Tab-separated table of N, CA, C and O in Angstrom:
chain	number	residue	atom	x	y	z
J	13	MET	N	90.349	108.419	112.655
J	13	MET	CA	89.607	107.560	113.548
J	13	MET	C	90.568	107.056	114.623
J	13	MET	O	91.605	106.488	114.300
J	14	ASN	N	90.222	107.261	115.890
J	14	ASN	CA	91.063	106.765	116.970
J	14	ASN	C	90.622	105.347	117.356
J	14	ASN	O	89.678	104.794	116.791
J	15	LYS	N	91.310	104.753	118.348
J	15	LYS	CA	91.034	103.356	118.695
J	15	LYS	C	89.609	103.162	119.226
J	15	LYS	O	88.964	102.162	118.914
J	16	THR	N	89.097	104.109	119.981
J	16	THR	CA	87.733	103.998	120.507
J	16	THR	C	86.716	103.996	119.376
J	16	THR	O	85.784	103.187	119.363
J	17	GLU	N	86.893	104.881	118.422
J	17	GLU	CA	85.990	104.929	117.265
J	17	GLU	C	86.126	103.665	116.422
J	17	GLU	O	85.128	103.133	115.924
J	18	PHE	N	87.356	103.182	116.279
J	18	PHE	CA	87.584	101.948	115.522
J	18	PHE	C	86.937	100.763	116.245
J	18	PHE	O	86.362	99.884	115.613
J	19	ASN	N	86.991	100.763	117.573
J	19	ASN	CA	86.363	99.712	118.371
J	19	ASN	C	84.861	99.658	118.074
J	19	ASN	O	84.291	98.580	117.896
J	20	LYS	N	84.209	100.818	118.014
J	20	LYS	CA	82.771	100.875	117.703
J	20	LYS	C	82.489	100.308	116.317
J	20	LYS	O	81.513	99.592	116.108
J	21	LEU	N	83.358	100.631	115.363
J	21	LEU	CA	83.192	100.114	114.008
J	21	LEU	C	83.364	98.593	113.984
J	21	LEU	O	82.589	97.888	113.333
J	22	VAL	N	84.356	98.084	114.704
J	22	VAL	CA	84.573	96.633	114.769
J	22	VAL	C	83.356	95.951	115.382
J	22	VAL	O	82.896	94.915	114.890
J	23	ARG	N	82.798	96.524	116.444
J	23	ARG	CA	81.588	95.950	117.056
J	23	ARG	C	80.440	95.904	116.063
J	23	ARG	O	79.715	94.919	115.976
J	24	LYS	N	80.291	96.960	115.287
J	24	LYS	CA	79.224	97.015	114.278
J	24	LYS	C	79.409	95.907	113.239
J	24	LYS	O	78.451	95.227	112.869
J	25	VAL	N	80.646	95.715	112.791
J	25	VAL	CA	80.934	94.677	111.796
J	25	VAL	C	80.762	93.290	112.406
J	25	VAL	O	80.236	92.380	111.759
J	26	LEU	N	81.184	93.114	113.670
J	26	LEU	CA	81.009	91.823	114.333
J	26	LEU	C	79.531	91.460	114.447
J	26	LEU	O	79.150	90.323	114.199
J	27	VAL	N	78.697	92.423	114.816
J	27	VAL	CA	77.257	92.180	114.934
J	27	VAL	C	76.681	91.809	113.567
J	27	VAL	O	75.874	90.887	113.448
J	28	LYS	N	77.124	92.502	112.531
J	28	LYS	CA	76.640	92.235	111.170
J	28	LYS	C	77.023	90.830	110.709
J	28	LYS	O	76.243	90.154	110.030
J	29	ASN	N	78.230	90.370	111.070
J	29	ASN	CA	78.734	89.089	110.574
J	29	ASN	C	78.513	87.915	111.522
J	29	ASN	O	78.860	86.796	111.182
J	30	MET	N	77.964	88.164	112.708
J	30	MET	CA	77.758	87.090	113.679
J	30	MET	C	76.306	87.065	114.118
J	30	MET	O	75.553	87.992	113.881
J	31	THR	N	75.929	85.987	114.764
J	31	THR	CA	74.535	85.838	115.189
J	31	THR	C	74.269	86.427	116.572
J	31	THR	O	73.141	86.448	117.021
J	32	HIS	N	75.301	86.893	117.263
J	32	HIS	CA	75.112	87.484	118.588
J	32	HIS	C	75.694	88.889	118.648
J	32	HIS	O	76.494	89.268	117.812
J	33	SER	N	75.281	89.637	119.660
J	33	SER	CA	75.798	90.990	119.797
J	33	SER	C	77.234	90.955	120.336
J	33	SER	O	77.670	89.967	120.899
J	34	SER	N	77.935	92.037	120.141
J	34	SER	CA	79.325	92.135	120.552
J	34	SER	C	79.479	93.297	121.509
J	34	SER	O	78.810	94.323	121.379
J	35	ASN	N	80.369	93.139	122.487
J	35	ASN	CA	80.598	94.233	123.425
J	35	ASN	C	81.964	94.864	123.167
J	35	ASN	O	82.750	94.394	122.345
J	36	GLU	N	82.227	95.953	123.899
J	36	GLU	CA	83.473	96.703	123.704
J	36	GLU	C	84.699	95.850	124.010
J	36	GLU	O	85.707	95.911	123.308
J	37	LYS	N	84.609	95.014	125.039
J	37	LYS	CA	85.736	94.164	125.433
J	37	LYS	C	86.068	93.150	124.334
J	37	LYS	O	87.237	92.911	124.035
J	38	GLU	N	85.057	92.566	123.747
J	38	GLU	CA	85.271	91.592	122.669
J	38	GLU	C	85.906	92.257	121.450
J	38	GLU	O	86.829	91.712	120.838
J	39	ALA	N	85.428	93.439	121.107
J	39	ALA	CA	85.992	94.171	119.970
J	39	ALA	C	87.442	94.557	120.252
J	39	ALA	O	88.298	94.457	119.364
J	40	ASP	N	87.736	94.982	121.472
J	40	ASP	CA	89.117	95.298	121.858
J	40	ASP	C	90.011	94.069	121.714
J	40	ASP	O	91.149	94.174	121.258
J	41	HIS	N	89.483	92.920	122.104
J	41	HIS	CA	90.247	91.676	121.985
J	41	HIS	C	90.579	91.377	120.516
J	41	HIS	O	91.707	90.987	120.195
J	42	VAL	N	89.617	91.575	119.631
J	42	VAL	CA	89.834	91.350	118.197
J	42	VAL	C	90.920	92.294	117.671
J	42	VAL	O	91.854	91.869	116.981
J	43	ILE	N	90.815	93.577	118.001
J	43	ILE	CA	91.787	94.576	117.537
J	43	ILE	C	93.180	94.261	118.075
J	43	ILE	O	94.158	94.227	117.314
J	44	ASN	N	93.272	94.014	119.377
J	44	ASN	CA	94.566	93.757	120.000
J	44	ASN	C	95.205	92.472	119.477
J	44	ASN	O	96.421	92.412	119.294
J	45	THR	N	94.388	91.457	119.216
J	45	THR	CA	94.900	90.198	118.669
J	45	THR	C	95.471	90.417	117.278
J	45	THR	O	96.558	89.918	116.949
J	46	PHE	N	94.780	91.181	116.453
J	46	PHE	CA	95.255	91.464	115.102
J	46	PHE	C	96.584	92.230	115.146
J	46	PHE	O	97.555	91.845	114.491
J	47	VAL	N	96.632	93.291	115.943
J	47	VAL	CA	97.843	94.114	116.035
J	47	VAL	C	99.015	93.293	116.578
J	47	VAL	O	100.127	93.340	116.042
J	48	GLU	N	98.778	92.520	117.631
J	48	GLU	CA	99.844	91.712	118.218
J	48	GLU	C	100.336	90.648	117.246
J	48	GLU	O	101.537	90.374	117.156
J	49	SER	N	99.426	90.055	116.481
J	49	SER	CA	99.807	89.027	115.509
J	49	SER	C	100.689	89.605	114.409
J	49	SER	O	101.709	89.002	114.042
J	50	ILE	N	100.335	90.764	113.884
J	50	ILE	CA	101.149	91.411	112.851
J	50	ILE	C	102.519	91.767	113.436
J	50	ILE	O	103.557	91.521	112.814
J	51	THR	N	102.530	92.324	114.651
J	51	THR	CA	103.781	92.708	115.309
J	51	THR	C	104.697	91.505	115.513
J	51	THR	O	105.895	91.575	115.210
J	52	LEU	N	104.152	90.404	116.008
J	52	LEU	CA	104.958	89.199	116.227
J	52	LEU	C	105.503	88.634	114.916
J	52	LEU	O	106.655	88.201	114.849
J	53	ALA	N	104.675	88.620	113.880
J	53	ALA	CA	105.123	88.104	112.588
J	53	ALA	C	106.286	88.939	112.052
J	53	ALA	O	107.289	88.386	111.586
J	54	LEU	N	106.182	90.257	112.123
J	54	LEU	CA	107.259	91.122	111.643
J	54	LEU	C	108.513	90.964	112.507
J	54	LEU	O	109.627	90.964	111.987
J	55	LYS	N	108.322	90.804	113.800
J	55	LYS	CA	109.456	90.606	114.697
J	55	LYS	C	110.206	89.324	114.346
J	55	LYS	O	111.425	89.264	114.443
J	56	ASP	N	109.461	88.289	113.917
J	56	ASP	CA	110.053	87.002	113.524
J	56	ASP	C	110.509	86.991	112.064
J	56	ASP	O	110.749	85.934	111.497
J	57	ASN	N	110.584	88.186	111.456
J	57	ASN	CA	111.015	88.339	110.061
J	57	ASN	C	110.079	87.684	109.055
J	57	ASN	O	110.504	87.310	107.961
J	58	ASP	N	108.828	87.521	109.421
J	58	ASP	CA	107.833	87.024	108.480
J	58	ASP	C	107.144	88.200	107.812
J	58	ASP	O	107.131	89.309	108.330
J	59	GLU	N	106.572	87.932	106.676
J	59	GLU	CA	105.779	88.914	105.948
J	59	GLU	C	104.334	88.454	106.055
J	59	GLU	O	104.056	87.266	105.989
J	60	VAL	N	103.405	89.377	106.261
J	60	VAL	CA	101.992	89.020	106.345
J	60	VAL	C	101.314	89.527	105.077
J	60	VAL	O	101.303	90.726	104.814
J	61	PHE	N	100.761	88.600	104.304
J	61	PHE	CA	100.103	88.943	103.054
J	61	PHE	C	98.646	88.524	103.144
J	61	PHE	O	98.338	87.341	103.211
J	62	LEU	N	97.754	89.493	103.211
J	62	LEU	CA	96.321	89.237	103.271
J	62	LEU	C	95.749	89.578	101.894
J	62	LEU	O	95.621	90.755	101.545
J	63	VAL	N	95.447	88.548	101.120
J	63	VAL	CA	95.022	88.726	99.735
J	63	VAL	C	93.859	89.718	99.658
J	63	VAL	O	92.866	89.593	100.367
J	64	GLY	N	94.023	90.701	98.809
J	64	GLY	CA	93.002	91.724	98.619
J	64	GLY	C	93.129	92.894	99.579
J	64	GLY	O	92.753	94.007	99.260
J	65	PHE	N	93.635	92.649	100.793
J	65	PHE	CA	93.759	93.722	101.780
J	65	PHE	C	95.114	94.395	101.695
J	65	PHE	O	95.195	95.614	101.544
J	66	GLY	N	96.189	93.609	101.791
J	66	GLY	CA	97.507	94.211	101.696
J	66	GLY	C	98.604	93.347	102.264
J	66	GLY	O	98.381	92.209	102.664
J	67	ARG	N	99.784	93.932	102.312
J	67	ARG	CA	100.982	93.210	102.736
J	67	ARG	C	101.715	94.030	103.787
J	67	ARG	O	101.985	95.222	103.596
J	68	PHE	N	102.031	93.399	104.921
J	68	PHE	CA	102.846	93.989	105.975
J	68	PHE	C	104.234	93.376	105.853
J	68	PHE	O	104.365	92.155	105.779
J	69	PHE	N	105.271	94.207	105.842
J	69	PHE	CA	106.625	93.700	105.711
J	69	PHE	C	107.603	94.693	106.339
J	69	PHE	O	107.207	95.786	106.746
J	70	LYS	N	108.873	94.269	106.437
J	70	LYS	CA	109.909	95.141	106.968
J	70	LYS	C	110.832	95.553	105.834
J	70	LYS	O	111.058	94.794	104.904
J	71	GLN	N	111.350	96.773	105.935
J	71	GLN	CA	112.268	97.279	104.917
J	71	GLN	C	113.401	98.022	105.617
J	71	GLN	O	113.157	98.836	106.517
J	72	LYS	N	114.632	97.738	105.204
J	72	LYS	CA	115.784	98.403	105.798
J	72	LYS	C	115.937	99.807	105.197
J	72	LYS	O	115.843	99.990	103.989
J	73	VAL	N	116.154	100.777	106.065
J	73	VAL	CA	116.424	102.154	105.646
J	73	VAL	C	117.913	102.395	105.901
J	73	VAL	O	118.395	102.189	107.016
J	74	ALA	N	118.627	102.803	104.881
J	74	ALA	CA	120.079	102.977	104.969
J	74	ALA	C	120.454	104.195	105.811
J	74	ALA	O	119.654	105.115	106.006
J	75	THR	N	121.686	104.183	106.282
J	75	THR	CA	122.244	105.341	106.985
J	75	THR	C	122.232	106.533	106.029
J	75	THR	O	122.497	106.389	104.844
J	76	ARG	N	121.902	107.688	106.572
J	76	ARG	CA	121.863	108.880	105.711
J	76	ARG	C	122.223	110.114	106.521
J	76	ARG	O	122.237	110.090	107.732
J	77	LYS	N	122.502	111.161	105.796
J	77	LYS	CA	122.815	112.451	106.429
J	77	LYS	C	121.512	113.197	106.676
J	77	LYS	O	120.578	113.142	105.886
J	78	GLY	N	121.470	113.916	107.780
J	78	GLY	CA	120.310	114.729	108.102
J	78	GLY	C	120.760	116.003	108.775
J	78	GLY	O	121.961	116.262	108.920
J	79	ARG	N	119.787	116.810	109.160
J	79	ARG	CA	120.091	118.071	109.829
J	79	ARG	C	119.267	118.184	111.097
J	79	ARG	O	118.087	117.882	111.108
J	80	ASN	N	119.912	118.632	112.158
J	80	ASN	CA	119.209	118.909	113.399
J	80	ASN	C	118.371	120.169	113.155
J	80	ASN	O	118.916	121.232	112.852
J	81	PRO	N	117.050	120.089	113.272
J	81	PRO	CA	116.210	121.244	112.959
J	81	PRO	C	116.423	122.431	113.909
J	81	PRO	O	116.214	123.580	113.517
J	82	LYS	N	116.854	122.170	115.124
J	82	LYS	CA	117.061	123.269	116.085
J	82	LYS	C	118.358	124.018	115.809
J	82	LYS	O	118.398	125.243	115.854
J	83	THR	N	119.429	123.265	115.536
J	83	THR	CA	120.744	123.897	115.400
J	83	THR	C	121.211	124.019	113.958
J	83	THR	O	122.125	124.776	113.661
J	84	GLY	N	120.610	123.247	113.058
J	84	GLY	CA	121.044	123.245	111.668
J	84	GLY	C	122.293	122.405	111.456
J	84	GLY	O	122.805	122.296	110.346
J	85	GLU	N	122.785	121.790	112.521
J	85	GLU	CA	124.000	120.974	112.462
J	85	GLU	C	123.748	119.686	111.670
J	85	GLU	O	122.719	119.038	111.804
J	86	THR	N	124.726	119.322	110.803
J	86	THR	CA	124.640	118.086	110.042
J	86	THR	C	124.879	116.911	110.982
J	86	THR	O	125.746	116.957	111.839
J	87	MET	N	124.078	115.857	110.788
J	87	MET	CA	124.213	114.672	111.618
J	87	MET	C	123.980	113.423	110.789
J	87	MET	O	123.423	113.503	109.692
J	88	THR	N	124.422	112.294	111.295
J	88	THR	CA	124.216	111.029	110.622
J	88	THR	C	123.038	110.317	111.277
J	88	THR	O	123.013	110.135	112.495
J	89	ILE	N	122.071	109.923	110.462
J	89	ILE	CA	120.926	109.159	110.943
J	89	ILE	C	121.259	107.691	110.698
J	89	ILE	O	121.472	107.289	109.553
J	90	PRO	N	121.332	106.889	111.761
J	90	PRO	CA	121.741	105.489	111.595
J	90	PRO	C	120.692	104.665	110.839
J	90	PRO	O	119.509	105.031	110.788
J	91	ALA	N	121.141	103.552	110.258
J	91	ALA	CA	120.245	102.637	109.550
J	91	ALA	C	119.247	102.041	110.545
J	91	ALA	O	119.541	101.913	111.734
J	92	TYR	N	118.067	101.707	110.055
J	92	TYR	CA	117.052	101.083	110.895
J	92	TYR	C	116.096	100.291	110.020
J	92	TYR	O	116.096	100.403	108.793
J	93	ILE	N	115.270	99.485	110.676
J	93	ILE	CA	114.262	98.681	109.982
J	93	ILE	C	112.915	99.385	110.141
J	93	ILE	O	112.497	99.715	111.246
J	94	GLN	N	112.235	99.599	109.025
J	94	GLN	CA	110.950	100.305	109.004
J	94	GLN	C	109.830	99.314	108.680
J	94	GLN	O	109.909	98.621	107.675
J	95	PRO	N	108.780	99.231	109.522
J	95	PRO	CA	107.629	98.415	109.132
J	95	PRO	C	106.890	99.120	108.002
J	95	PRO	O	106.786	100.352	107.990
J	96	ARG	N	106.419	98.360	107.046
J	96	ARG	CA	105.749	98.940	105.873
J	96	ARG	C	104.443	98.209	105.605
J	96	ARG	O	104.265	97.064	106.003
J	97	PHE	N	103.551	98.875	104.901
J	97	PHE	CA	102.283	98.286	104.473
J	97	PHE	C	102.017	98.722	103.048
J	97	PHE	O	102.158	99.900	102.712
J	98	THR	N	101.656	97.763	102.219
J	98	THR	CA	101.249	98.058	100.852
J	98	THR	C	99.807	97.587	100.687
J	98	THR	O	99.501	96.429	100.984
J	99	ALA	N	98.936	98.473	100.257
J	99	ALA	CA	97.521	98.131	100.099
J	99	ALA	C	97.312	97.166	98.938
J	99	ALA	O	97.952	97.272	97.906
J	100	GLY	N	96.374	96.246	99.138
J	100	GLY	CA	95.999	95.300	98.094
J	100	GLY	C	94.943	95.884	97.176
J	100	GLY	O	94.378	96.957	97.430
J	101	LYS	N	94.627	95.160	96.118
J	101	LYS	CA	93.698	95.641	95.098
J	101	LYS	C	92.304	95.942	95.669
J	101	LYS	O	91.732	96.987	95.381
J	102	ASN	N	91.756	95.043	96.472
J	102	ASN	CA	90.411	95.270	97.017
J	102	ASN	C	90.357	96.511	97.897
J	102	ASN	O	89.384	97.279	97.841
J	103	LEU	N	91.384	96.724	98.702
J	103	LEU	CA	91.425	97.902	99.563
J	103	LEU	C	91.542	99.173	98.723
J	103	LEU	O	90.835	100.157	98.965
J	104	LYS	N	92.398	99.145	97.721
J	104	LYS	CA	92.542	100.307	96.826
J	104	LYS	C	91.233	100.602	96.107
J	104	LYS	O	90.804	101.758	96.015
J	105	ASP	N	90.594	99.548	95.615
J	105	ASP	CA	89.322	99.724	94.898
J	105	ASP	C	88.247	100.302	95.807
J	105	ASP	O	87.477	101.172	95.395
J	106	SER	N	88.182	99.846	97.068
J	106	SER	CA	87.158	100.368	97.970
J	106	SER	C	87.397	101.837	98.297
J	106	SER	O	86.446	102.599	98.494
J	107	CYS	N	88.657	102.253	98.329
J	107	CYS	CA	88.969	103.663	98.578
J	107	CYS	C	88.615	104.551	97.395
J	107	CYS	O	88.395	105.742	97.544
J	108	ASN	N	88.540	103.946	96.216
J	108	ASN	CA	88.209	104.690	94.998
J	108	ASN	C	86.806	104.403	94.502
J	108	ASN	O	86.474	104.694	93.358
J	109	ASN	N	85.973	103.827	95.379
J	109	ASN	CA	84.574	103.506	95.055
J	109	ASN	C	84.415	102.660	93.815
J	109	ASN	O	83.502	102.873	93.023
J	110	ILE	N	85.340	101.726	93.628
J	110	ILE	CA	85.274	100.796	92.498
J	110	ILE	C	84.770	99.469	93.049
J	110	ILE	O	85.291	98.958	94.021
J	111	THR	N	83.735	98.919	92.445
J	111	THR	CA	83.215	97.640	92.924
J	111	THR	C	83.458	96.519	91.963
J	111	THR	O	83.818	96.641	90.875
């Protein structure tokens, strides 16, 4: 699902949960606000834990050896911080049709 398709889904959910209709701009605002909020929290070294949905956090990846796929030459991949997400119980259950 791309962002446009996700926008349509968000509009559908907004209409279902609210008393008024929702437009594409409003749904985009909701999506962008959520993404920006998670990004800012991770940038500030915070962890975002949404009970039942999941946890957004950062994890350090150590320096390691790798190979250049074009040349086969061994190279060192420097350490970096990786954003991570772990699904919560409700999200896992919904993916497995468990109610």
